[in-house]
Coordinates of C-alpha atoms and ligand atoms in Angstrom, one line a residue:
X1 CA 31.0 104.7 12.3
X2 CA 34.7 103.9 12.9
X3 CA 37.1 104.8 10.2
X4 CA 40.1 102.5 9.9
X5 CA 43.2 104.4 8.8
X6 CA 45.7 101.6 8.4
X7 CA 46.0 102.4 4.8
X8 CA 47.1 105.9 5.3
X9 CA 50.1 104.3 7.0
X10 CA 50.4 101.9 4.0
X11 CA 50.9 104.8 1.7
X12 CA 53.2 106.5 4.1
X13 CA 55.3 103.2 4.5
X14 CA 55.6 103.0 0.6
X15 CA 58.0 106.0 0.8
X16 CA 59.5 105.4 4.2
X17 CA 59.0 109.1 5.0
X18 CA 56.5 110.8 7.1
X19 CA 53.7 111.8 4.7
X20 CA 50.7 111.1 5.0
X21 CA 50.7 111.1 8.7
X22 CA 48.4 108.7 10.4
X23 CA 48.0 111.0 13.5
X24 CA 46.9 113.8 11.2
X25 CA 44.5 111.4 9.4
X26 CA 43.0 110.3 12.7
X27 CA 42.3 114.0 13.8
X28 CA 41.1 114.7 10.2
X29 CA 38.6 111.8 10.0
X30 CA 37.2 112.8 13.4
X31 CA 36.8 116.3 12.0
X32 CA 35.1 114.8 9.1
X33 CA 32.4 113.0 11.3
X34 CA 34.0 109.7 12.1
X35 CA 32.7 108.5 15.6
X36 CA 35.8 106.6 16.4
X37 CA 39.2 105.7 14.8
X38 CA 40.4 102.2 14.1
X39 CA 44.0 101.1 13.8
X40 CA 45.4 97.6 13.6
X41 CA 48.8 97.1 15.1
X42 CA 49.8 94.1 13.2
X43 CA 52.7 91.6 14.3
X44 CA 54.7 92.5 11.2
X45 CA 53.8 96.3 11.6
X46 CA 53.2 96.5 7.8
X47 CA 51.1 99.7 8.2
X48 CA 50.6 101.3 11.7
X49 CA 53.8 101.1 13.8
X50 CA 54.3 101.5 17.7
X51 CA 54.9 105.2 17.6
X52 CA 51.8 105.8 15.3
X53 CA 49.7 103.6 17.9
X54 CA 51.1 105.3 21.0
X55 CA 50.5 108.9 19.6
X56 CA 47.0 108.2 18.3
X57 CA 45.9 106.4 21.5
X58 CA 47.2 109.2 23.6
X59 CA 44.8 111.7 21.8
X60 CA 42.2 112.5 24.4
X61 CA 39.8 113.9 21.9
X62 CA 39.5 110.6 19.9
X63 CA 37.8 107.5 20.6
X64 CA 40.4 104.9 19.4
X65 CA 39.7 101.2 18.7
X66 CA 42.9 99.3 18.6
X67 CA 42.8 95.9 16.7
X68 CA 45.2 93.4 18.0
X69 CA 46.1 89.7 17.7
X70 CA 46.5 87.6 20.7
X71 CA 50.2 87.6 20.5
X72 CA 51.5 88.4 24.1
X73 CA 53.9 91.2 23.0
X74 CA 51.2 93.1 21.1
X75 CA 48.8 92.7 24.3
X76 CA 51.5 94.1 26.3
X77 CA 51.9 97.2 24.0
X78 CA 48.1 97.5 23.9
X79 CA 47.8 97.6 27.7
X80 CA 50.4 100.2 27.7
X81 CA 48.9 102.4 24.9
X82 CA 45.5 102.3 26.6
X83 CA 43.2 102.8 23.7
X84 CA 39.4 103.4 24.5
X85 CA 38.6 100.0 22.8
X86 CA 40.3 96.9 21.8
X87 CA 39.2 94.4 19.1
X88 CA 40.8 91.0 19.2
X89 CA 41.4 89.6 15.7
X90 CA 43.0 86.5 14.4
X91 CA 46.3 87.1 12.5
X92 CA 48.0 85.0 10.0
X93 CA 51.3 86.2 8.9
X94 CA 50.8 85.5 5.1
X95 CA 47.3 87.1 4.8
X96 CA 46.9 90.2 3.1
X97 CA 44.1 91.3 5.4
X98 CA 42.1 89.7 8.3
X99 CA 40.7 86.7 6.5
X100 CA 38.2 85.3 9.0
X101 CA 36.8 85.5 12.5
X102 CA 38.7 84.1 15.6
X103 CA 38.8 80.4 16.5
X104 CA 37.1 81.0 19.7
X105 CA 36.8 77.2 20.6
X106 CA 40.5 76.7 20.3
X107 CA 41.7 80.1 22.0
X108 CA 38.8 80.1 24.7
X109 CA 41.2 80.3 27.8
X110 CA 43.7 82.7 26.2
X111 CA 41.0 85.1 25.0
X112 CA 39.3 85.0 28.4
X113 CA 42.4 86.1 30.1
X114 CA 43.0 88.8 27.6
X115 CA 39.6 90.2 28.0
X116 CA 39.9 90.1 31.7
X117 CA 43.3 92.2 31.5
X118 CA 41.5 94.9 29.3
X119 CA 38.3 95.0 31.3
X120 CA 40.5 95.6 34.5
X121 CA 41.7 98.8 32.7
X122 CA 38.1 99.7 31.8
X123 CA 38.9 99.2 28.0
X124 CA 35.9 98.1 25.9
X125 CA 36.5 94.7 24.5
X126 CA 35.3 93.3 21.2
X127 CA 36.0 90.0 19.4
X128 CA 36.1 89.8 15.7
X129 CA 34.0 86.7 14.7
X130 CA 32.4 84.9 12.0
X131 CA 28.5 85.0 12.0
X132 CA 27.9 81.7 13.8
X133 CA 25.6 80.8 16.7
X134 CA 28.4 78.6 18.2
X135 CA 30.8 81.6 18.5
X136 CA 28.1 83.8 19.7
X137 CA 27.5 81.3 22.6
X138 CA 31.1 81.2 23.5
X139 CA 31.2 85.1 23.3
X140 CA 28.6 85.2 26.1
X141 CA 30.8 82.6 28.1
X142 CA 33.9 84.9 27.6
X143 CA 31.8 88.0 28.7
X144 CA 33.2 90.2 25.9
X145 CA 31.4 93.7 25.9
X146 CA 31.1 93.7 22.0
X147 CA 31.4 91.4 19.1
X148 CA 32.4 92.6 15.5
X149 CA 30.9 90.3 13.0
X150 CA 33.1 89.6 10.0
X151 CA 31.3 90.8 6.9
X152 CA 34.0 89.8 4.3
X153 CA 32.0 87.0 3.0
X154 CA 28.8 89.1 2.5
X155 CA 30.7 91.8 0.8
X156 CA 32.4 89.4 -1.6
X157 CA 29.0 87.9 -2.6
X158 CA 27.6 91.5 -3.1
X159 CA 30.5 92.6 -5.3
X160 CA 30.5 89.4 -7.4
X161 CA 26.7 89.8 -7.8
X162 CA 26.0 86.5 -6.4
X163 CA 23.1 85.6 -4.1
X164 CA 23.8 87.0 -0.6
X165 CA 20.5 86.5 1.2
X166 CA 21.5 83.3 3.1
X167 CA 24.7 85.0 4.4
X168 CA 22.8 88.2 5.3
X169 CA 20.1 86.1 7.1
X170 CA 23.0 84.5 9.1
X171 CA 24.4 87.8 10.2
X172 CA 21.0 89.0 11.2
X173 CA 20.1 85.8 13.3
X174 CA 23.6 86.2 15.0
X175 CA 23.0 89.9 15.6
X176 CA 19.6 89.1 17.3
X177 CA 21.1 86.3 19.5
X178 CA 24.1 88.5 20.6
X179 CA 21.6 91.3 21.5
X180 CA 19.6 88.8 23.5
X181 CA 22.8 88.1 25.4
X182 CA 23.4 91.8 25.9
X183 CA 26.4 91.9 23.7
X184 CA 27.0 95.1 21.6
X185 CA 27.2 94.2 17.9
X186 CA 29.6 95.7 15.4
X187 CA 30.2 94.8 11.8
X188 CA 33.2 95.3 9.6
X189 CA 35.4 94.1 6.7
X190 CA 35.1 94.7 3.1
X191 CA 32.3 97.2 3.4
X192 CA 31.5 99.6 0.5
X193 CA 28.4 101.9 0.0
X194 CA 26.2 98.8 -1.2
X195 CA 27.1 96.2 1.5
X196 CA 26.9 98.9 4.1
X197 CA 23.4 99.9 2.9
X198 CA 22.3 96.3 3.0
X199 CA 23.7 95.7 6.6
X200 CA 22.2 99.1 7.8
X201 CA 18.8 97.5 7.9
X202 CA 19.9 95.2 10.7
X203 CA 18.9 97.6 13.7
X204 CA 21.0 95.5 16.0
X205 CA 24.3 96.4 14.7
X206 CA 25.4 99.6 16.4
X207 CA 28.8 100.2 14.8
X208 CA 30.4 99.8 11.5
X209 CA 34.2 99.8 11.1
X210 CA 35.3 100.6 7.6
X211 CA 38.7 101.1 6.1
X212 CA 39.8 100.3 2.7
X213 CA 36.9 101.5 0.7
X214 CA 36.9 104.9 2.4
X215 CA 40.6 105.5 1.9
X216 CA 40.5 104.1 -1.6
X217 CA 37.3 106.1 -2.6
X218 CA 38.8 109.3 -1.1
X219 CA 41.6 109.2 -3.7
X220 CA 39.0 109.9 -6.3
X221 CA 37.3 112.6 -4.5
X222 CA 40.5 114.3 -3.5
X223 CA 42.5 114.2 -6.7
X224 CA 40.8 117.0 -8.5
X225 CA 41.5 119.7 -5.8
X226 CA 45.2 118.4 -5.4
X227 CA 45.7 118.5 -9.2
X228 CA 44.4 121.9 -9.4
X229 CA 46.6 123.1 -6.5
X230 CA 49.7 121.7 -8.2
X231 CA 48.9 123.3 -11.4
X232 CA 48.4 126.6 -9.8
X233 CA 51.8 126.3 -8.1
X234 CA 53.5 125.3 -11.3
X235 CA 51.9 128.3 -13.2
X236 CA 53.4 130.8 -10.6
Ligands
LIG1 N1 37.2 95.5 11.2 C1 38.2 94.6 11.4 C2 38.2 93.8 12.7 C3 39.3 94.4 10.6 O1 40.3 93.5 10.8 C4 39.5 95.2 9.4 C5 40.4 95.2 8.5 O2 41.7 95.6 9.1 C6 38.2 96.1 9.1 C7 37.3 96.2 10.1 C8 38.3 97.2 8.1 O3 38.1 96.4 6.9 P1 38.2 97.2 5.4 O4 39.5 97.7 5.4 O5 37.9 96.0 4.5 O6 37.0 98.1 5.4

């Protein structure tokens, strides 16, 4: 399981100060059991910034998955920071979060050249895609090491208690096809306990990348201790 710590930076940036520190968070989530750390260096740097990415990627004890768009400046930075893994994602300036998978058909040549650059540096490459056979076939052509299936649609159906079986089946069939092509399969976006449990039945998926729910839920599980600590200090 990869833990996305972007929203630690979101909280830090809300004050423009240094707490909570994403580098500390990266080491802390590893200590808590995360297998890897995911950070997204967005073009508008709304959460993780260059210095965070540089520091986190240089931690030899961590496996870092850097999410990046196909923007040439971001690619240059990523090649410099040398994370263990990269995941190429689409980026639309006005979106709140990554809203869909890559348009592989439109960006085939560009993505192929990006994958080559990272593979040359022995960085594991992944493409964030919608669950579609057409895209999985293009992924094979592009020789990506991994794909990450966008699970946002499934998560929304589960959360709104709508029928999700068709979407789940699509994800499962795509995972089977990708496995046949010897592509490693990951899943991510919008995952909470319920959707993760549903997806965990798909054996072909070897990695889950989860962010917002883990950080959000942690607030409730951490509040009690922090409030007690503060009350203790005030009493003294
Ligand atoms: N995987 C990818 C490729 C993403 O872009 C994101 C969101 O940044 C996530 C996983 C994590 O999504 P969430 O924060 O909804 O768990």
